[in-house]
Amino acid sequence: TGTWLISGIVPAMIYYGIQIIDPSIFLFASCIVCAIVASAIGSSWTTVATIGVALITIGKAIGIPTEISAGAIISGSYFGDKISPLSDTTNLASAMAEVDLIKHIKYMFFTTVPSIIISLILFLILGFKFSGNINSNEINQIIATIEENFHIGPELFITPLIMIFLIFKKVPAFPTLFFGTILGGITTILFQEKVIFSISESNALTTLTYYKVILQAMFGEINIGGDLL
């Protein structure tokens, strides 16, 4: 979560999402996106803490109550977590029941798929209530804050795409999550010099500076862009 934040991956999701997502389909789209991400990384909590943070910010800007946005985010994240071969709880359940993992996931579809379909229908209906609630000033402020603090570009989505590729290749959970974290750190080094300067408060960037900032992002607290992130 920390490396995806300082690398600009989460800010890029906010930056592009806030400009292209229509309020009427925001809840529906948020649920689907979180389901895809959670199934790719095998963790509902990590999904909520990365793309979920981005979607909450987008939701606020387009006039959707945080509580409803959170409901869509959590619904999608939990669904994706349950059907992911990388999920620790899904692996634990199949191991304790001595059932093949993929077979266990297939049988969960009988309850999880109807549940998520009902949820998506409800979120789609709710979404039409918020059409036209866009706050242009708040959107412009968020975009300006992101541009001021981060380098933003489509190349920042390489890491999430690699994570999705790894899930389709059925790579085990630990190496996949570890690889995603390391890629976030590498992306920070390649593209976010301004962020490194900001967090480290150093006049010169050294190998030690990069190392300290990335470790701080992994295990400590960081604040970039004031109340935004």
PDB file of C-alpha atoms in Angstrom:
ATOM      1  CA  THR A   1       0.000   0.000   0.000  1.00  0.00           C
ATOM      2  CA  GLY A   2       2.758   2.419   0.980  1.00  0.00           C
ATOM      3  CA  THR A   3       4.891   1.864  -2.108  1.00  0.00           C
ATOM      4  CA  TRP A   4       1.859   2.077  -4.390  1.00  0.00           C
ATOM      5  CA  LEU A   5       1.085   5.454  -2.828  1.00  0.00           C
ATOM      6  CA  ILE A   6       4.513   7.069  -3.110  1.00  0.00           C
ATOM      7  CA  SER A   7       5.111   5.539  -6.561  1.00  0.00           C
ATOM      8  CA  GLY A   8       2.128   7.489  -7.890  1.00  0.00           C
ATOM      9  CA  ILE A   9       0.043   4.409  -8.740  1.00  0.00           C
ATOM     10  CA  VAL A  10      -2.826   5.297  -6.386  1.00  0.00           C
ATOM     11  CA  PRO A  11      -2.638   9.038  -7.219  1.00  0.00           C
ATOM     12  CA  ALA A  12      -2.748   8.149 -10.944  1.00  0.00           C
ATOM     13  CA  MET A  13      -5.905   6.118 -10.337  1.00  0.00           C
ATOM     14  CA  ILE A  14      -7.456   9.171  -8.667  1.00  0.00           C
ATOM     15  CA  TYR A  15      -6.167  11.554 -11.359  1.00  0.00           C
ATOM     16  CA  TYR A  16      -7.609   9.658 -14.316  1.00  0.00           C
ATOM     17  CA  GLY A  17     -10.634   8.222 -12.548  1.00  0.00           C
ATOM     18  CA  ILE A  18     -11.899  11.572 -11.360  1.00  0.00           C
ATOM     19  CA  GLN A  19     -11.972  12.828 -14.944  1.00  0.00           C
ATOM     20  CA  ILE A  20     -13.605   9.872 -16.682  1.00  0.00           C
ATOM     21  CA  ILE A  21     -16.015   8.243 -14.202  1.00  0.00           C
ATOM     22  CA  ASP A  22     -19.614   9.423 -14.450  1.00  0.00           C
ATOM     23  CA  PRO A  23     -21.439   9.718 -11.088  1.00  0.00           C
ATOM     24  CA  SER A  24     -24.344   7.593 -12.338  1.00  0.00           C
ATOM     25  CA  ILE A  25     -22.122   4.503 -12.799  1.00  0.00           C
ATOM     26  CA  PHE A  26     -19.502   5.279 -10.140  1.00  0.00           C
ATOM     27  CA  LEU A  27     -20.792   2.840  -7.495  1.00  0.00           C
ATOM     28  CA  PHE A  28     -21.318   0.073 -10.050  1.00  0.00           C
ATOM     29  CA  ALA A  29     -17.840   0.622 -11.569  1.00  0.00           C
ATOM     30  CA  SER A  30     -16.153   0.874  -8.149  1.00  0.00           C
ATOM     31  CA  CYS A  31     -17.557  -2.490  -7.093  1.00  0.00           C
ATOM     32  CA  ILE A  32     -16.381  -4.178 -10.300  1.00  0.00           C
ATOM     33  CA  VAL A  33     -12.922  -2.571 -10.257  1.00  0.00           C
ATOM     34  CA  CYS A  34     -12.333  -3.560  -6.615  1.00  0.00           C
ATOM     35  CA  ALA A  35     -13.460  -7.111  -7.361  1.00  0.00           C
ATOM     36  CA  ILE A  36     -10.929  -7.350 -10.207  1.00  0.00           C
ATOM     37  CA  VAL A  37      -8.077  -5.871  -8.145  1.00  0.00           C
ATOM     38  CA  ALA A  38      -8.842  -8.017  -5.070  1.00  0.00           C
ATOM     39  CA  SER A  39      -8.918 -11.163  -7.180  1.00  0.00           C
ATOM     40  CA  ALA A  40      -5.578 -10.136  -8.715  1.00  0.00           C
ATOM     41  CA  ILE A  41      -3.765  -9.600  -5.415  1.00  0.00           C
ATOM     42  CA  GLY A  42      -5.764 -11.910  -3.135  1.00  0.00           C
ATOM     43  CA  SER A  43      -6.409  -9.335  -0.428  1.00  0.00           C
ATOM     44  CA  SER A  44      -9.546  -7.338   0.297  1.00  0.00           C
ATOM     45  CA  TRP A  45      -7.822  -5.095   2.853  1.00  0.00           C
ATOM     46  CA  THR A  46      -4.966  -4.226   0.490  1.00  0.00           C
ATOM     47  CA  THR A  47      -7.480  -3.421  -2.245  1.00  0.00           C
ATOM     48  CA  VAL A  48      -9.399  -1.117   0.103  1.00  0.00           C
ATOM     49  CA  ALA A  49      -6.151   0.563   1.187  1.00  0.00           C
ATOM     50  CA  THR A  50      -4.954   1.204  -2.388  1.00  0.00           C
ATOM     51  CA  ILE A  51      -7.600   1.560  -5.083  1.00  0.00           C
ATOM     52  CA  GLY A  52     -10.226   1.997  -2.354  1.00  0.00           C
ATOM     53  CA  VAL A  53      -8.498   5.155  -1.129  1.00  0.00           C
ATOM     54  CA  ALA A  54      -8.470   6.457  -4.694  1.00  0.00           C
ATOM     55  CA  LEU A  55     -12.147   5.690  -5.228  1.00  0.00           C
ATOM     56  CA  ILE A  56     -13.204   7.307  -1.944  1.00  0.00           C
ATOM     57  CA  THR A  57     -11.458  10.516  -3.043  1.00  0.00           C
ATOM     58  CA  ILE A  58     -13.126  10.353  -6.466  1.00  0.00           C
ATOM     59  CA  GLY A  59     -16.507   9.704  -4.855  1.00  0.00           C
ATOM     60  CA  LYS A  60     -16.201  12.758  -2.626  1.00  0.00           C
ATOM     61  CA  ALA A  61     -15.338  14.945  -5.605  1.00  0.00           C
ATOM     62  CA  ILE A  62     -18.377  13.862  -7.617  1.00  0.00           C
ATOM     63  CA  GLY A  63     -20.791  14.245  -4.711  1.00  0.00           C
ATOM     64  CA  ILE A  64     -21.326  10.647  -3.569  1.00  0.00           C
ATOM     65  CA  PRO A  65     -21.509  10.046   0.218  1.00  0.00           C
ATOM     66  CA  THR A  66     -18.431   8.316   1.602  1.00  0.00           C
ATOM     67  CA  GLU A  67     -20.519   5.648   3.333  1.00  0.00           C
ATOM     68  CA  ILE A  68     -22.130   4.508   0.072  1.00  0.00           C
ATOM     69  CA  SER A  69     -18.810   4.597  -1.801  1.00  0.00           C
ATOM     70  CA  ALA A  70     -17.254   2.495   0.978  1.00  0.00           C
ATOM     71  CA  GLY A  71     -20.070  -0.035   0.636  1.00  0.00           C
ATOM     72  CA  ALA A  72     -19.381  -0.501  -3.067  1.00  0.00           C
ATOM     73  CA  ILE A  73     -15.617  -0.707  -2.495  1.00  0.00           C
ATOM     74  CA  ILE A  74     -15.882  -3.252   0.330  1.00  0.00           C
ATOM     75  CA  SER A  75     -18.466  -5.378  -1.520  1.00  0.00           C
ATOM     76  CA  GLY A  76     -16.237  -5.695  -4.573  1.00  0.00           C
ATOM     77  CA  SER A  77     -13.090  -6.212  -2.516  1.00  0.00           C
ATOM     78  CA  TYR A  78     -14.573  -9.021  -0.412  1.00  0.00           C
ATOM     79  CA  PHE A  79     -15.982 -10.763  -3.472  1.00  0.00           C
ATOM     80  CA  GLY A  80     -12.626 -10.611  -5.273  1.00  0.00           C
ATOM     81  CA  ASP A  81     -10.807 -11.820  -2.167  1.00  0.00           C
ATOM     82  CA  LYS A  82     -13.079 -14.866  -1.803  1.00  0.00           C
ATOM     83  CA  ILE A  83     -12.636 -16.050  -5.395  1.00  0.00           C
ATOM     84  CA  SER A  84      -8.886 -15.388  -5.605  1.00  0.00           C
ATOM     85  CA  PRO A  85      -6.435 -18.330  -5.503  1.00  0.00           C
ATOM     86  CA  LEU A  86      -3.991 -15.911  -3.815  1.00  0.00           C
ATOM     87  CA  SER A  87      -6.297 -15.193  -0.861  1.00  0.00           C
ATOM     88  CA  ASP A  88      -4.976 -16.408   2.497  1.00  0.00           C
ATOM     89  CA  THR A  89      -8.466 -17.129   3.874  1.00  0.00           C
ATOM     90  CA  THR A  90      -9.526 -18.979   0.733  1.00  0.00           C
ATOM     91  CA  ASN A  91      -6.350 -21.068   0.858  1.00  0.00           C
ATOM     92  CA  LEU A  92      -6.852 -21.726   4.584  1.00  0.00           C
ATOM     93  CA  ALA A  93     -10.471 -22.799   4.130  1.00  0.00           C
ATOM     94  CA  SER A  94      -9.654 -25.261   1.355  1.00  0.00           C
ATOM     95  CA  ALA A  95      -6.660 -26.628   3.288  1.00  0.00           C
ATOM     96  CA  MET A  96      -8.658 -27.170   6.494  1.00  0.00           C
ATOM     97  CA  ALA A  97     -11.467 -28.870   4.548  1.00  0.00           C
ATOM     98  CA  GLU A  98      -8.899 -30.892   2.568  1.00  0.00           C
ATOM     99  CA  VAL A  99     -10.489 -29.789  -0.697  1.00  0.00           C
ATOM    100  CA  ASP A 100      -8.719 -28.762  -3.890  1.00  0.00           C
ATOM    101  CA  LEU A 101      -8.380 -24.954  -3.954  1.00  0.00           C
ATOM    102  CA  ILE A 102      -9.888 -24.422  -7.414  1.00  0.00           C
ATOM    103  CA  LYS A 103     -12.759 -26.803  -6.624  1.00  0.00           C
ATOM    104  CA  HIS A 104     -13.406 -24.866  -3.395  1.00  0.00           C
ATOM    105  CA  ILE A 105     -13.569 -21.588  -5.339  1.00  0.00           C
ATOM    106  CA  LYS A 106     -15.930 -23.079  -7.940  1.00  0.00           C
ATOM    107  CA  TYR A 107     -18.391 -24.142  -5.246  1.00  0.00           C
ATOM    108  CA  MET A 108     -18.247 -20.708  -3.605  1.00  0.00           C
ATOM    109  CA  PHE A 109     -19.593 -19.280  -6.851  1.00  0.00           C
ATOM    110  CA  PHE A 110     -23.034 -20.675  -5.918  1.00  0.00           C
ATOM    111  CA  THR A 111     -23.352 -18.082  -3.142  1.00  0.00           C
ATOM    112  CA  THR A 112     -20.895 -15.317  -4.039  1.00  0.00           C
ATOM    113  CA  VAL A 113     -21.997 -14.725  -7.640  1.00  0.00           C
ATOM    114  CA  PRO A 114     -25.727 -14.205  -6.860  1.00  0.00           C
ATOM    115  CA  SER A 115     -24.734 -11.916  -3.972  1.00  0.00           C
ATOM    116  CA  ILE A 116     -22.487  -9.713  -6.096  1.00  0.00           C
ATOM    117  CA  ILE A 117     -25.075  -9.555  -8.914  1.00  0.00           C
ATOM    118  CA  ILE A 118     -27.733  -8.304  -6.474  1.00  0.00           C
ATOM    119  CA  SER A 119     -25.249  -5.778  -5.064  1.00  0.00           C
ATOM    120  CA  LEU A 120     -24.303  -4.502  -8.531  1.00  0.00           C
ATOM    121  CA  ILE A 121     -27.964  -4.006  -9.456  1.00  0.00           C
ATOM    122  CA  LEU A 122     -28.555  -2.023  -6.249  1.00  0.00           C
ATOM    123  CA  PHE A 123     -25.426   0.106  -6.781  1.00  0.00           C
ATOM    124  CA  LEU A 124     -26.502   0.797 -10.367  1.00  0.00           C
ATOM    125  CA  ILE A 125     -29.933   1.954  -9.172  1.00  0.00           C
ATOM    126  CA  LEU A 126     -28.424   4.075  -6.381  1.00  0.00           C
ATOM    127  CA  GLY A 127     -25.964   5.657  -8.797  1.00  0.00           C
ATOM    128  CA  PHE A 128     -28.629   7.429 -10.799  1.00  0.00           C
ATOM    129  CA  LYS A 129     -29.507   9.404  -7.675  1.00  0.00           C
ATOM    130  CA  PHE A 130     -26.170  11.198  -7.865  1.00  0.00           C
ATOM    131  CA  SER A 131     -26.102  12.205 -11.532  1.00  0.00           C
ATOM    132  CA  GLY A 132     -25.080  15.830 -11.925  1.00  0.00           C
ATOM    133  CA  ASN A 133     -23.574  16.197  -8.430  1.00  0.00           C
ATOM    134  CA  ILE A 134     -20.079  17.016  -9.709  1.00  0.00           C
ATOM    135  CA  ASN A 135     -18.195  19.697  -7.785  1.00  0.00           C
ATOM    136  CA  SER A 136     -15.907  21.180 -10.464  1.00  0.00           C
ATOM    137  CA  ASN A 137     -13.894  23.276  -8.013  1.00  0.00           C
ATOM    138  CA  GLU A 138     -13.091  20.287  -5.806  1.00  0.00           C
ATOM    139  CA  ILE A 139     -12.148  18.172  -8.812  1.00  0.00           C
ATOM    140  CA  ASN A 140      -9.807  20.880 -10.111  1.00  0.00           C
ATOM    141  CA  GLN A 141      -8.242  21.219  -6.658  1.00  0.00           C
ATOM    142  CA  ILE A 142      -7.579  17.477  -6.416  1.00  0.00           C
ATOM    143  CA  ILE A 143      -6.094  17.365  -9.918  1.00  0.00           C
ATOM    144  CA  ALA A 144      -3.863  20.360  -9.149  1.00  0.00           C
ATOM    145  CA  THR A 145      -2.670  18.787  -5.882  1.00  0.00           C
ATOM    146  CA  ILE A 146      -1.762  15.529  -7.605  1.00  0.00           C
ATOM    147  CA  GLU A 147       0.057  17.320 -10.439  1.00  0.00           C
ATOM    148  CA  GLU A 148       1.964  19.377  -7.886  1.00  0.00           C
ATOM    149  CA  ASN A 149       3.168  16.358  -5.906  1.00  0.00           C
ATOM    150  CA  PHE A 150       3.506  13.516  -8.434  1.00  0.00           C
ATOM    151  CA  HIS A 151       4.633  12.600 -11.907  1.00  0.00           C
ATOM    152  CA  ILE A 152       1.508  11.136 -13.532  1.00  0.00           C
ATOM    153  CA  GLY A 153       1.432   9.009 -16.664  1.00  0.00           C
ATOM    154  CA  PRO A 154       0.047   5.736 -18.070  1.00  0.00           C
ATOM    155  CA  GLU A 155       3.368   4.003 -17.337  1.00  0.00           C
ATOM    156  CA  LEU A 156       2.375   3.936 -13.660  1.00  0.00           C
ATOM    157  CA  PHE A 157      -0.235   1.280 -14.460  1.00  0.00           C
ATOM    158  CA  ILE A 158       2.419  -1.254 -15.492  1.00  0.00           C
ATOM    159  CA  THR A 159       2.672  -2.601 -11.929  1.00  0.00           C
ATOM    160  CA  PRO A 160      -1.082  -3.281 -11.484  1.00  0.00           C
ATOM    161  CA  LEU A 161      -1.165  -4.941 -14.918  1.00  0.00           C
ATOM    162  CA  ILE A 162       1.757  -7.181 -13.945  1.00  0.00           C
ATOM    163  CA  MET A 163      -0.078  -8.142 -10.758  1.00  0.00           C
ATOM    164  CA  ILE A 164      -3.142  -9.131 -12.781  1.00  0.00           C
ATOM    165  CA  PHE A 165      -0.939 -11.147 -15.144  1.00  0.00           C
ATOM    166  CA  LEU A 166       0.639 -13.021 -12.218  1.00  0.00           C
ATOM    167  CA  ILE A 167      -2.749 -14.038 -10.833  1.00  0.00           C
ATOM    168  CA  PHE A 168      -3.714 -15.532 -14.192  1.00  0.00           C
ATOM    169  CA  LYS A 169      -0.429 -17.442 -14.123  1.00  0.00           C
ATOM    170  CA  LYS A 170      -1.397 -18.751 -10.636  1.00  0.00           C
ATOM    171  CA  VAL A 171       1.810 -17.514  -9.001  1.00  0.00           C
ATOM    172  CA  PRO A 172       1.642 -18.138  -5.187  1.00  0.00           C
ATOM    173  CA  ALA A 173       0.394 -15.310  -2.964  1.00  0.00           C
ATOM    174  CA  PHE A 174       3.564 -14.384  -1.061  1.00  0.00           C
ATOM    175  CA  PRO A 175       5.892 -13.899  -4.055  1.00  0.00           C
ATOM    176  CA  THR A 176       3.163 -12.040  -5.950  1.00  0.00           C
ATOM    177  CA  LEU A 177       2.541  -9.542  -3.133  1.00  0.00           C
ATOM    178  CA  PHE A 178       6.275  -9.208  -2.489  1.00  0.00           C
ATOM    179  CA  PHE A 179       6.912  -8.582  -6.190  1.00  0.00           C
ATOM    180  CA  GLY A 180       4.135  -5.959  -6.270  1.00  0.00           C
ATOM    181  CA  THR A 181       5.685  -4.156  -3.310  1.00  0.00           C
ATOM    182  CA  ILE A 182       9.142  -4.177  -4.886  1.00  0.00           C
ATOM    183  CA  LEU A 183       7.739  -2.934  -8.201  1.00  0.00           C
ATOM    184  CA  GLY A 184       6.096  -0.070  -6.325  1.00  0.00           C
ATOM    185  CA  GLY A 185       9.498   0.848  -4.881  1.00  0.00           C
ATOM    186  CA  ILE A 186      11.181   0.644  -8.291  1.00  0.00           C
ATOM    187  CA  THR A 187       8.447   2.810  -9.825  1.00  0.00           C
ATOM    188  CA  THR A 188       9.067   5.388  -7.098  1.00  0.00           C
ATOM    189  CA  ILE A 189      12.781   5.481  -7.899  1.00  0.00           C
ATOM    190  CA  LEU A 190      12.146   5.804 -11.644  1.00  0.00           C
ATOM    191  CA  PHE A 191       9.375   8.407 -11.677  1.00  0.00           C
ATOM    192  CA  GLN A 192       8.826  10.121  -8.310  1.00  0.00           C
ATOM    193  CA  GLU A 193      11.969  12.101  -7.514  1.00  0.00           C
ATOM    194  CA  LYS A 194       9.823  14.952  -6.209  1.00  0.00           C
ATOM    195  CA  VAL A 195       8.127  12.612  -3.726  1.00  0.00           C
ATOM    196  CA  ILE A 196      11.483  11.318  -2.478  1.00  0.00           C
ATOM    197  CA  PHE A 197      12.660  14.878  -1.881  1.00  0.00           C
ATOM    198  CA  SER A 198       9.406  15.738  -0.109  1.00  0.00           C
ATOM    199  CA  ILE A 199       9.422  12.765   2.280  1.00  0.00           C
ATOM    200  CA  SER A 200      13.151  12.674   2.986  1.00  0.00           C
ATOM    201  CA  GLU A 201      13.508  16.478   3.303  1.00  0.00           C
ATOM    202  CA  SER A 202      17.015  15.974   1.931  1.00  0.00           C
ATOM    203  CA  ASN A 203      18.989  18.294  -0.321  1.00  0.00           C
ATOM    204  CA  ALA A 204      20.581  15.437  -2.231  1.00  0.00           C
ATOM    205  CA  LEU A 205      19.280  12.066  -3.341  1.00  0.00           C
ATOM    206  CA  THR A 206      21.509   9.140  -2.457  1.00  0.00           C
ATOM    207  CA  THR A 207      20.990   5.389  -2.465  1.00  0.00           C
ATOM    208  CA  LEU A 208      20.490   5.560   1.300  1.00  0.00           C
ATOM    209  CA  THR A 209      17.819   8.259   0.880  1.00  0.00           C
ATOM    210  CA  TYR A 210      15.826   6.123  -1.548  1.00  0.00           C
ATOM    211  CA  TYR A 211      16.201   3.121   0.748  1.00  0.00           C
ATOM    212  CA  LYS A 212      14.969   5.004   3.825  1.00  0.00           C
ATOM    213  CA  VAL A 213      11.948   6.542   2.065  1.00  0.00           C
ATOM    214  CA  ILE A 214      10.797   3.244   0.554  1.00  0.00           C
ATOM    215  CA  LEU A 215      11.178   1.463   3.911  1.00  0.00           C
ATOM    216  CA  GLN A 216       9.223   4.259   5.573  1.00  0.00           C
ATOM    217  CA  ALA A 217       6.447   3.789   3.012  1.00  0.00           C
ATOM    218  CA  MET A 218       6.390   0.034   3.683  1.00  0.00           C
ATOM    219  CA  PHE A 219       6.426   0.101   7.470  1.00  0.00           C
ATOM    220  CA  GLY A 220       5.688   3.630   8.671  1.00  0.00           C
ATOM    221  CA  GLU A 221       3.389   6.579   8.049  1.00  0.00           C
ATOM    222  CA  ILE A 222       3.638   9.069   5.203  1.00  0.00           C
ATOM    223  CA  ASN A 223       1.632  12.145   4.229  1.00  0.00           C
ATOM    224  CA  ILE A 224       1.658  13.560   0.724  1.00  0.00           C
ATOM    225  CA  GLY A 225      -0.594  16.283  -0.571  1.00  0.00           C
ATOM    226  CA  GLY A 226      -2.128  17.298   2.765  1.00  0.00           C
ATOM    227  CA  ASP A 227      -5.645  15.882   3.297  1.00  0.00           C
ATOM    228  CA  LEU A 228      -5.738  14.277  -0.156  1.00  0.00           C
ATOM    229  CA  LEU A 229      -3.518  11.213   0.510  1.00  0.00           C
TER     230      LEU A 229
END
